[in-house]
């Protein structure tokens, strides 16, 4: 090695004030590749959440758990709901709730809202919208099962003469609502509980009328109806008993003022009677 090079190297001292040489294009390219590899490297397998949730095409297939918090209503208490209703309803209508035989009261309406079974449109009067599943149960000799009347917890009786009907829960399919309706209203006399929906029998229609349960409150019913066979039903007229409607709802046991259905009375009728 030339002596002049060795002397120059030995006499050179580090100069900390000098700027580092500017990075060349290859250096920038390698840095970018390193950063890309760093942020795209696979994460550990033990993450807290799954990579994706398999949502089905129909989101109504997810059932609401009774343990989730009930935040569907902006009214913290039945009294808050009553205060909201007073300026929007005729005073004599609201005063008749739970007093007039066959009606329900503001506690029932509050529970329906809390369970997400209905919605209320802010108008005067408010419009109550509810999805209802209706099951035309088929019997022998071309007969159909109807609920002739109900006995309520306050001792009153109201006439019905309609097929098995039940308010639908949030995120509930028609099939799930049918099975639950049969279990809740006919379960005390049905052993097997096998329900078979007639293929192609599903119908949907919209009805608007004044509510029987809440006088003065107009209602919009979205009706989801099917025909079905239910195994094990009596061939004669009968009645069934139902457990407390909202007993699984958080705090519902303390709402003793709510009116509930205690007994359902059923009878078999001809198709002509049902149509009329």
PDB file of C-alpha atoms in Angstrom:
ATOM      1  CA  UNK A   1       0.000   0.000   0.000  1.00  0.00           C
ATOM      2  CA  UNK A   2       1.422   3.434  -0.852  1.00  0.00           C
ATOM      3  CA  UNK A   3       3.077   5.251   2.040  1.00  0.00           C
ATOM      4  CA  UNK A   4       1.242   8.478   1.220  1.00  0.00           C
ATOM      5  CA  UNK A   5      -2.104   6.734   1.762  1.00  0.00           C
ATOM      6  CA  UNK A   6      -1.033   5.377   5.162  1.00  0.00           C
ATOM      7  CA  UNK A   7       0.120   8.816   6.287  1.00  0.00           C
ATOM      8  CA  UNK A   8      -3.117  10.422   5.208  1.00  0.00           C
ATOM      9  CA  UNK A   9      -5.102   7.760   7.048  1.00  0.00           C
ATOM     10  CA  UNK A  10      -3.139   8.156  10.257  1.00  0.00           C
ATOM     11  CA  UNK A  11      -3.427  11.957  10.222  1.00  0.00           C
ATOM     12  CA  UNK A  12      -7.199  11.956   9.626  1.00  0.00           C
ATOM     13  CA  UNK A  13      -9.280  12.830  12.711  1.00  0.00           C
ATOM     14  CA  UNK A  14     -13.054  12.319  13.088  1.00  0.00           C
ATOM     15  CA  UNK A  15     -15.032  15.501  12.448  1.00  0.00           C
ATOM     16  CA  UNK A  16     -18.351  15.185  14.369  1.00  0.00           C
ATOM     17  CA  UNK A  17     -19.659  18.439  12.947  1.00  0.00           C
ATOM     18  CA  UNK A  18     -19.737  17.164   9.370  1.00  0.00           C
ATOM     19  CA  UNK A  19     -23.063  15.927   7.914  1.00  0.00           C
ATOM     20  CA  UNK A  20     -23.361  12.286   6.991  1.00  0.00           C
ATOM     21  CA  UNK A  21     -23.256  11.465   3.330  1.00  0.00           C
ATOM     22  CA  UNK A  22     -26.685  11.673   1.637  1.00  0.00           C
ATOM     23  CA  UNK A  23     -28.319   8.244   1.236  1.00  0.00           C
ATOM     24  CA  UNK A  24     -28.139   6.825  -2.211  1.00  0.00           C
ATOM     25  CA  UNK A  25     -31.148   5.491  -4.136  1.00  0.00           C
ATOM     26  CA  UNK A  26     -30.350   1.839  -3.367  1.00  0.00           C
ATOM     27  CA  UNK A  27     -30.211   2.705   0.358  1.00  0.00           C
ATOM     28  CA  UNK A  28     -33.670   4.316   0.206  1.00  0.00           C
ATOM     29  CA  UNK A  29     -35.048   1.300  -1.634  1.00  0.00           C
ATOM     30  CA  UNK A  30     -33.685  -1.130   0.993  1.00  0.00           C
ATOM     31  CA  UNK A  31     -35.127   1.011   3.818  1.00  0.00           C
ATOM     32  CA  UNK A  32     -38.574   1.022   2.212  1.00  0.00           C
ATOM     33  CA  UNK A  33     -38.490  -2.768   1.801  1.00  0.00           C
ATOM     34  CA  UNK A  34     -37.536  -3.169   5.482  1.00  0.00           C
ATOM     35  CA  UNK A  35     -40.424  -0.966   6.659  1.00  0.00           C
ATOM     36  CA  UNK A  36     -42.881  -2.822   4.445  1.00  0.00           C
ATOM     37  CA  UNK A  37     -41.740  -6.137   5.837  1.00  0.00           C
ATOM     38  CA  UNK A  38     -42.004  -4.821   9.408  1.00  0.00           C
ATOM     39  CA  UNK A  39     -45.646  -3.685   9.134  1.00  0.00           C
ATOM     40  CA  UNK A  40     -46.837  -6.581   7.002  1.00  0.00           C
ATOM     41  CA  UNK A  41     -45.318  -9.368   9.077  1.00  0.00           C
ATOM     42  CA  UNK A  42     -47.912 -11.823  10.485  1.00  0.00           C
ATOM     43  CA  UNK A  43     -49.213 -11.105  13.965  1.00  0.00           C
ATOM     44  CA  UNK A  44     -49.063 -13.685  16.749  1.00  0.00           C
ATOM     45  CA  UNK A  45     -51.807 -16.286  16.666  1.00  0.00           C
ATOM     46  CA  UNK A  46     -52.996 -15.508  20.194  1.00  0.00           C
ATOM     47  CA  UNK A  47     -54.899 -12.301  19.410  1.00  0.00           C
ATOM     48  CA  UNK A  48     -57.843 -11.175  21.530  1.00  0.00           C
ATOM     49  CA  UNK A  49     -60.321 -11.078  18.639  1.00  0.00           C
ATOM     50  CA  UNK A  50     -60.845 -13.281  15.591  1.00  0.00           C
ATOM     51  CA  UNK A  51     -59.680 -11.983  12.239  1.00  0.00           C
ATOM     52  CA  UNK A  52     -63.253 -11.724  10.952  1.00  0.00           C
ATOM     53  CA  UNK A  53     -66.859 -12.310  12.007  1.00  0.00           C
ATOM     54  CA  UNK A  54     -68.866 -14.585   9.704  1.00  0.00           C
ATOM     55  CA  UNK A  55     -71.934 -12.395   9.227  1.00  0.00           C
ATOM     56  CA  UNK A  56     -74.586 -14.273   7.210  1.00  0.00           C
ATOM     57  CA  UNK A  57     -76.499 -12.657   4.315  1.00  0.00           C
ATOM     58  CA  UNK A  58     -79.522 -12.168   6.587  1.00  0.00           C
ATOM     59  CA  UNK A  59     -78.412 -10.287   9.744  1.00  0.00           C
ATOM     60  CA  UNK A  60     -81.695 -11.170  11.514  1.00  0.00           C
ATOM     61  CA  UNK A  61     -80.238 -14.593  12.273  1.00  0.00           C
ATOM     62  CA  UNK A  62     -78.425 -13.192  15.296  1.00  0.00           C
ATOM     63  CA  UNK A  63     -80.573 -13.580  18.406  1.00  0.00           C
ATOM     64  CA  UNK A  64     -80.401 -11.058  21.212  1.00  0.00           C
ATOM     65  CA  UNK A  65     -79.075 -12.413  24.489  1.00  0.00           C
ATOM     66  CA  UNK A  66     -80.979 -11.665  27.663  1.00  0.00           C
ATOM     67  CA  UNK A  67     -77.704 -10.706  29.323  1.00  0.00           C
ATOM     68  CA  UNK A  68     -76.990  -7.748  27.064  1.00  0.00           C
ATOM     69  CA  UNK A  69     -77.737  -4.277  28.330  1.00  0.00           C
ATOM     70  CA  UNK A  70     -81.139  -2.937  27.288  1.00  0.00           C
ATOM     71  CA  UNK A  71     -80.479   0.444  25.743  1.00  0.00           C
ATOM     72  CA  UNK A  72     -83.106   0.447  23.017  1.00  0.00           C
ATOM     73  CA  UNK A  73     -85.336   2.979  24.730  1.00  0.00           C
ATOM     74  CA  UNK A  74     -84.370   6.544  25.649  1.00  0.00           C
ATOM     75  CA  UNK A  75     -86.762   6.355  28.607  1.00  0.00           C
ATOM     76  CA  UNK A  76     -85.032   5.285  31.788  1.00  0.00           C
ATOM     77  CA  UNK A  77     -88.292   4.440  33.578  1.00  0.00           C
ATOM     78  CA  UNK A  78     -91.967   3.868  32.764  1.00  0.00           C
ATOM     79  CA  UNK A  79     -92.682   7.257  34.371  1.00  0.00           C
ATOM     80  CA  UNK A  80     -90.345   8.965  31.900  1.00  0.00           C
ATOM     81  CA  UNK A  81     -92.229   7.320  29.051  1.00  0.00           C
ATOM     82  CA  UNK A  82     -95.547   8.397  30.563  1.00  0.00           C
ATOM     83  CA  UNK A  83     -94.354  12.004  30.796  1.00  0.00           C
ATOM     84  CA  UNK A  84     -93.363  11.886  27.130  1.00  0.00           C
ATOM     85  CA  UNK A  85     -96.741  10.452  26.087  1.00  0.00           C
ATOM     86  CA  UNK A  86     -98.969  12.870  28.007  1.00  0.00           C
ATOM     87  CA  UNK A  87     -98.694  15.869  25.646  1.00  0.00           C
ATOM     88  CA  UNK A  88     -98.946  13.574  22.613  1.00  0.00           C
ATOM     89  CA  UNK A  89    -102.070  11.562  23.508  1.00  0.00           C
ATOM     90  CA  UNK A  90    -105.612  12.479  24.513  1.00  0.00           C
ATOM     91  CA  UNK A  91    -105.722  12.471  28.302  1.00  0.00           C
ATOM     92  CA  UNK A  92    -108.725  10.145  28.434  1.00  0.00           C
ATOM     93  CA  UNK A  93    -106.925   7.587  26.228  1.00  0.00           C
ATOM     94  CA  UNK A  94    -103.795   7.395  28.359  1.00  0.00           C
ATOM     95  CA  UNK A  95    -105.862   7.298  31.543  1.00  0.00           C
ATOM     96  CA  UNK A  96    -107.702   4.200  30.278  1.00  0.00           C
ATOM     97  CA  UNK A  97    -104.552   2.119  29.878  1.00  0.00           C
ATOM     98  CA  UNK A  98    -104.604  -0.745  32.348  1.00  0.00           C
ATOM     99  CA  UNK A  99    -107.978   0.422  33.663  1.00  0.00           C
ATOM    100  CA  UNK A 100    -110.264  -0.451  30.788  1.00  0.00           C
ATOM    101  CA  UNK A 101    -110.704  -4.265  30.686  1.00  0.00           C
ATOM    102  CA  UNK A 102    -108.441  -5.944  28.164  1.00  0.00           C
ATOM    103  CA  UNK A 103    -105.942  -3.097  27.942  1.00  0.00           C
ATOM    104  CA  UNK A 104    -102.302  -2.914  29.003  1.00  0.00           C
ATOM    105  CA  UNK A 105    -100.499  -0.050  30.717  1.00  0.00           C
ATOM    106  CA  UNK A 106     -97.464   2.149  30.254  1.00  0.00           C
ATOM    107  CA  UNK A 107     -95.265  -0.408  32.038  1.00  0.00           C
ATOM    108  CA  UNK A 108     -96.027  -2.900  29.258  1.00  0.00           C
ATOM    109  CA  UNK A 109     -95.223  -0.359  26.574  1.00  0.00           C
ATOM    110  CA  UNK A 110     -91.945   0.494  28.316  1.00  0.00           C
ATOM    111  CA  UNK A 111     -91.001  -3.189  28.430  1.00  0.00           C
ATOM    112  CA  UNK A 112     -91.776  -3.575  24.727  1.00  0.00           C
ATOM    113  CA  UNK A 113     -89.495  -0.655  23.963  1.00  0.00           C
ATOM    114  CA  UNK A 114     -86.761  -1.931  26.267  1.00  0.00           C
ATOM    115  CA  UNK A 115     -86.858  -5.360  24.625  1.00  0.00           C
ATOM    116  CA  UNK A 116     -86.662  -3.786  21.179  1.00  0.00           C
ATOM    117  CA  UNK A 117     -89.973  -5.362  20.165  1.00  0.00           C
ATOM    118  CA  UNK A 118     -91.506  -2.064  19.020  1.00  0.00           C
ATOM    119  CA  UNK A 119     -90.575   1.427  17.940  1.00  0.00           C
ATOM    120  CA  UNK A 120     -92.391   4.712  18.559  1.00  0.00           C
ATOM    121  CA  UNK A 121     -92.534   7.510  16.053  1.00  0.00           C
ATOM    122  CA  UNK A 122     -92.298  10.953  17.650  1.00  0.00           C
ATOM    123  CA  UNK A 123     -95.602  12.389  16.468  1.00  0.00           C
ATOM    124  CA  UNK A 124     -98.976  13.357  17.905  1.00  0.00           C
ATOM    125  CA  UNK A 125    -100.165  10.738  18.508  1.00  0.00           C
ATOM    126  CA  UNK A 126     -97.048   8.545  18.332  1.00  0.00           C
ATOM    127  CA  UNK A 127     -97.098   5.581  15.952  1.00  0.00           C
ATOM    128  CA  UNK A 128     -96.253   2.207  17.437  1.00  0.00           C
ATOM    129  CA  UNK A 129     -94.642  -0.183  14.944  1.00  0.00           C
ATOM    130  CA  UNK A 130     -94.300  -3.874  15.719  1.00  0.00           C
ATOM    131  CA  UNK A 131     -93.285  -6.965  13.753  1.00  0.00           C
ATOM    132  CA  UNK A 132     -95.642  -9.872  14.429  1.00  0.00           C
ATOM    133  CA  UNK A 133     -95.381 -13.512  13.424  1.00  0.00           C
ATOM    134  CA  UNK A 134     -98.742 -15.192  12.745  1.00  0.00           C
ATOM    135  CA  UNK A 135     -98.985 -18.985  12.590  1.00  0.00           C
ATOM    136  CA  UNK A 136    -102.008 -20.675  11.026  1.00  0.00           C
ATOM    137  CA  UNK A 137    -101.812 -24.099  12.645  1.00  0.00           C
ATOM    138  CA  UNK A 138    -103.398 -26.845  10.553  1.00  0.00           C
ATOM    139  CA  UNK A 139    -105.489 -29.630  12.088  1.00  0.00           C
ATOM    140  CA  UNK A 140    -107.555 -32.589  10.977  1.00  0.00           C
ATOM    141  CA  UNK A 141    -110.511 -32.247   8.589  1.00  0.00           C
ATOM    142  CA  UNK A 142    -109.191 -28.956   7.210  1.00  0.00           C
ATOM    143  CA  UNK A 143    -109.540 -27.157  10.553  1.00  0.00           C
ATOM    144  CA  UNK A 144    -107.390 -24.307  11.821  1.00  0.00           C
ATOM    145  CA  UNK A 145    -106.420 -23.417  15.381  1.00  0.00           C
ATOM    146  CA  UNK A 146    -107.417 -19.970  16.674  1.00  0.00           C
ATOM    147  CA  UNK A 147    -107.046 -18.263  20.024  1.00  0.00           C
ATOM    148  CA  UNK A 148    -110.597 -17.478  21.031  1.00  0.00           C
ATOM    149  CA  UNK A 149    -109.798 -15.359  24.103  1.00  0.00           C
ATOM    150  CA  UNK A 150    -107.150 -14.477  26.691  1.00  0.00           C
ATOM    151  CA  UNK A 151    -107.238 -14.225  30.453  1.00  0.00           C
ATOM    152  CA  UNK A 152    -105.001 -11.428  31.757  1.00  0.00           C
ATOM    153  CA  UNK A 153    -103.181 -11.132  35.058  1.00  0.00           C
ATOM    154  CA  UNK A 154    -105.585  -8.432  36.243  1.00  0.00           C
ATOM    155  CA  UNK A 155    -108.495 -10.863  35.889  1.00  0.00           C
ATOM    156  CA  UNK A 156    -109.943  -9.325  32.728  1.00  0.00           C
ATOM    157  CA  UNK A 157    -110.720 -11.355  29.610  1.00  0.00           C
ATOM    158  CA  UNK A 158    -110.396 -10.138  26.047  1.00  0.00           C
ATOM    159  CA  UNK A 159    -111.692 -11.763  22.881  1.00  0.00           C
ATOM    160  CA  UNK A 160    -109.227 -12.592  20.153  1.00  0.00           C
ATOM    161  CA  UNK A 161    -110.378 -15.099  17.491  1.00  0.00           C
ATOM    162  CA  UNK A 162    -107.132 -15.030  15.587  1.00  0.00           C
ATOM    163  CA  UNK A 163    -104.327 -17.513  14.823  1.00  0.00           C
ATOM    164  CA  UNK A 164    -101.340 -17.889  17.104  1.00  0.00           C
ATOM    165  CA  UNK A 165     -99.557 -14.524  17.069  1.00  0.00           C
ATOM    166  CA  UNK A 166     -96.456 -13.236  18.815  1.00  0.00           C
ATOM    167  CA  UNK A 167     -94.354 -10.069  18.727  1.00  0.00           C
ATOM    168  CA  UNK A 168     -90.992 -10.747  17.128  1.00  0.00           C
ATOM    169  CA  UNK A 169     -87.740 -10.165  18.975  1.00  0.00           C
ATOM    170  CA  UNK A 170     -84.923  -8.076  17.493  1.00  0.00           C
ATOM    171  CA  UNK A 171     -82.718  -9.923  14.988  1.00  0.00           C
ATOM    172  CA  UNK A 172     -85.100 -12.895  14.980  1.00  0.00           C
ATOM    173  CA  UNK A 173     -85.988 -14.794  11.812  1.00  0.00           C
ATOM    174  CA  UNK A 174     -89.544 -15.840  11.025  1.00  0.00           C
ATOM    175  CA  UNK A 175     -88.659 -19.493  11.634  1.00  0.00           C
ATOM    176  CA  UNK A 176     -87.170 -18.703  15.044  1.00  0.00           C
ATOM    177  CA  UNK A 177     -90.184 -16.578  15.980  1.00  0.00           C
ATOM    178  CA  UNK A 178     -92.569 -19.399  14.990  1.00  0.00           C
ATOM    179  CA  UNK A 179     -90.719 -21.932  17.156  1.00  0.00           C
ATOM    180  CA  UNK A 180     -90.639 -19.542  20.108  1.00  0.00           C
ATOM    181  CA  UNK A 181     -94.330 -18.642  19.767  1.00  0.00           C
ATOM    182  CA  UNK A 182     -95.345 -22.311  19.801  1.00  0.00           C
ATOM    183  CA  UNK A 183     -93.073 -23.007  22.764  1.00  0.00           C
ATOM    184  CA  UNK A 184     -94.289 -20.046  24.827  1.00  0.00           C
ATOM    185  CA  UNK A 185     -98.043 -20.209  24.123  1.00  0.00           C
ATOM    186  CA  UNK A 186     -98.641 -23.920  23.445  1.00  0.00           C
ATOM    187  CA  UNK A 187     -95.772 -25.485  25.369  1.00  0.00           C
ATOM    188  CA  UNK A 188     -97.917 -26.473  28.344  1.00  0.00           C
ATOM    189  CA  UNK A 189     -99.871 -29.012  26.207  1.00  0.00           C
ATOM    190  CA  UNK A 190     -97.355 -29.934  23.492  1.00  0.00           C
ATOM    191  CA  UNK A 191     -94.871 -32.642  24.422  1.00  0.00           C
ATOM    192  CA  UNK A 192     -92.690 -32.972  21.344  1.00  0.00           C
ATOM    193  CA  UNK A 193     -92.876 -29.368  20.201  1.00  0.00           C
ATOM    194  CA  UNK A 194     -92.165 -30.401  16.600  1.00  0.00           C
ATOM    195  CA  UNK A 195     -93.183 -27.602  14.221  1.00  0.00           C
ATOM    196  CA  UNK A 196     -93.206 -27.980  10.444  1.00  0.00           C
ATOM    197  CA  UNK A 197     -93.780 -24.878   8.346  1.00  0.00           C
ATOM    198  CA  UNK A 198     -95.658 -25.463   5.105  1.00  0.00           C
ATOM    199  CA  UNK A 199     -93.245 -24.679   2.245  1.00  0.00           C
ATOM    200  CA  UNK A 200     -94.219 -21.611   0.252  1.00  0.00           C
ATOM    201  CA  UNK A 201     -96.797 -20.453   2.809  1.00  0.00           C
ATOM    202  CA  UNK A 202     -94.927 -17.345   3.969  1.00  0.00           C
ATOM    203  CA  UNK A 203     -96.774 -14.071   3.455  1.00  0.00           C
ATOM    204  CA  UNK A 204     -95.967 -10.529   4.540  1.00  0.00           C
ATOM    205  CA  UNK A 205     -98.375  -7.624   4.774  1.00  0.00           C
ATOM    206  CA  UNK A 206     -98.790  -4.296   6.506  1.00  0.00           C
ATOM    207  CA  UNK A 207    -101.784  -3.276   8.629  1.00  0.00           C
ATOM    208  CA  UNK A 208    -102.456   0.002  10.400  1.00  0.00           C
ATOM    209  CA  UNK A 209    -105.162   0.319  13.033  1.00  0.00           C
ATOM    210  CA  UNK A 210    -105.766   1.605  16.537  1.00  0.00           C
ATOM    211  CA  UNK A 211    -104.212  -0.555  19.206  1.00  0.00           C
ATOM    212  CA  UNK A 212    -106.566  -2.599  21.378  1.00  0.00           C
ATOM    213  CA  UNK A 213    -103.994  -2.859  24.145  1.00  0.00           C
ATOM    214  CA  UNK A 214    -103.235   0.885  24.160  1.00  0.00           C
ATOM    215  CA  UNK A 215    -106.362   2.920  23.264  1.00  0.00           C
ATOM    216  CA  UNK A 216    -105.615   6.098  21.342  1.00  0.00           C
ATOM    217  CA  UNK A 217    -102.208   4.857  20.190  1.00  0.00           C
ATOM    218  CA  UNK A 218    -102.227   4.006  16.458  1.00  0.00           C
ATOM    219  CA  UNK A 219    -100.268   0.923  15.500  1.00  0.00           C
ATOM    220  CA  UNK A 220     -98.562  -0.343  12.382  1.00  0.00           C
ATOM    221  CA  UNK A 221     -98.314  -4.126  12.271  1.00  0.00           C
ATOM    222  CA  UNK A 222     -95.810  -5.790   9.966  1.00  0.00           C
ATOM    223  CA  UNK A 223     -97.320  -9.277   9.749  1.00  0.00           C
ATOM    224  CA  UNK A 224     -95.180 -12.303   8.879  1.00  0.00           C
ATOM    225  CA  UNK A 225     -97.606 -15.215   8.443  1.00  0.00           C
ATOM    226  CA  UNK A 226     -97.029 -18.921   7.760  1.00  0.00           C
ATOM    227  CA  UNK A 227     -99.027 -22.143   7.823  1.00  0.00           C
ATOM    228  CA  UNK A 228     -97.642 -24.913  10.012  1.00  0.00           C
ATOM    229  CA  UNK A 229     -98.278 -28.315  11.537  1.00  0.00           C
ATOM    230  CA  UNK A 230     -97.618 -28.798  15.258  1.00  0.00           C
ATOM    231  CA  UNK A 231     -97.407 -32.323  16.607  1.00  0.00           C
ATOM    232  CA  UNK A 232     -99.147 -33.360  19.825  1.00  0.00           C
ATOM    233  CA  UNK A 233    -101.962 -30.795  20.009  1.00  0.00           C
ATOM    234  CA  UNK A 234    -105.325 -31.867  21.485  1.00  0.00           C
ATOM    235  CA  UNK A 235    -108.076 -32.460  18.942  1.00  0.00           C
ATOM    236  CA  UNK A 236    -110.676 -30.765  21.158  1.00  0.00           C
ATOM    237  CA  UNK A 237    -110.830 -27.177  22.384  1.00  0.00           C
ATOM    238  CA  UNK A 238    -108.274 -26.508  25.126  1.00  0.00           C
ATOM    239  CA  UNK A 239    -106.450 -23.802  27.059  1.00  0.00           C
ATOM    240  CA  UNK A 240    -102.788 -23.191  27.843  1.00  0.00           C
ATOM    241  CA  UNK A 241    -100.994 -21.293  30.567  1.00  0.00           C
ATOM    242  CA  UNK A 242     -98.063 -18.986  29.890  1.00  0.00           C
ATOM    243  CA  UNK A 243     -95.216 -17.978  32.154  1.00  0.00           C
ATOM    244  CA  UNK A 244     -94.523 -14.309  32.881  1.00  0.00           C
ATOM    245  CA  UNK A 245     -93.918 -12.658  29.509  1.00  0.00           C
ATOM    246  CA  UNK A 246     -90.848 -10.629  30.487  1.00  0.00           C
ATOM    247  CA  UNK A 247     -89.528 -12.640  33.417  1.00  0.00           C
ATOM    248  CA  UNK A 248     -86.088 -12.964  31.774  1.00  0.00           C
ATOM    249  CA  UNK A 249     -85.796  -9.212  31.350  1.00  0.00           C
ATOM    250  CA  UNK A 250     -83.384  -7.524  33.768  1.00  0.00           C
ATOM    251  CA  UNK A 251     -85.412  -6.002  36.583  1.00  0.00           C
ATOM    252  CA  UNK A 252     -88.756  -7.051  35.134  1.00  0.00           C
ATOM    253  CA  UNK A 253     -89.737  -8.869  38.309  1.00  0.00           C
ATOM    254  CA  UNK A 254     -89.880  -5.521  40.066  1.00  0.00           C
ATOM    255  CA  UNK A 255     -92.380  -4.174  37.539  1.00  0.00           C
ATOM    256  CA  UNK A 256     -95.437  -5.697  39.168  1.00  0.00           C
ATOM    257  CA  UNK A 257     -97.733  -3.185  37.501  1.00  0.00           C
ATOM    258  CA  UNK A 258     -97.290  -4.684  34.030  1.00  0.00           C
ATOM    259  CA  UNK A 259    -100.269  -6.674  32.727  1.00  0.00           C
ATOM    260  CA  UNK A 260     -99.514 -10.125  31.334  1.00  0.00           C
ATOM    261  CA  UNK A 261    -101.432 -12.976  29.700  1.00  0.00           C
ATOM    262  CA  UNK A 262    -102.027 -15.898  32.051  1.00  0.00           C
ATOM    263  CA  UNK A 263    -104.230 -18.209  29.956  1.00  0.00           C
ATOM    264  CA  UNK A 264    -104.883 -18.715  26.259  1.00  0.00           C
ATOM    265  CA  UNK A 265    -108.112 -20.388  25.129  1.00  0.00           C
ATOM    266  CA  UNK A 266    -107.925 -22.265  21.817  1.00  0.00           C
ATOM    267  CA  UNK A 267    -110.481 -23.764  19.462  1.00  0.00           C
ATOM    268  CA  UNK A 268    -110.515 -25.464  16.062  1.00  0.00           C
ATOM    269  CA  UNK A 269    -112.497 -23.686  13.348  1.00  0.00           C
ATOM    270  CA  UNK A 270    -113.149 -24.154   9.643  1.00  0.00           C
ATOM    271  CA  UNK A 271    -111.277 -22.179   7.023  1.00  0.00           C
ATOM    272  CA  UNK A 272    -114.509 -20.298   6.228  1.00  0.00           C
ATOM    273  CA  UNK A 273    -114.768 -19.085   9.818  1.00  0.00           C
ATOM    274  CA  UNK A 274    -111.139 -18.032   9.815  1.00  0.00           C
ATOM    275  CA  UNK A 275    -111.502 -16.008   6.610  1.00  0.00           C
ATOM    276  CA  UNK A 276    -114.594 -14.225   7.891  1.00  0.00           C
TER     277      UNK A 276
END
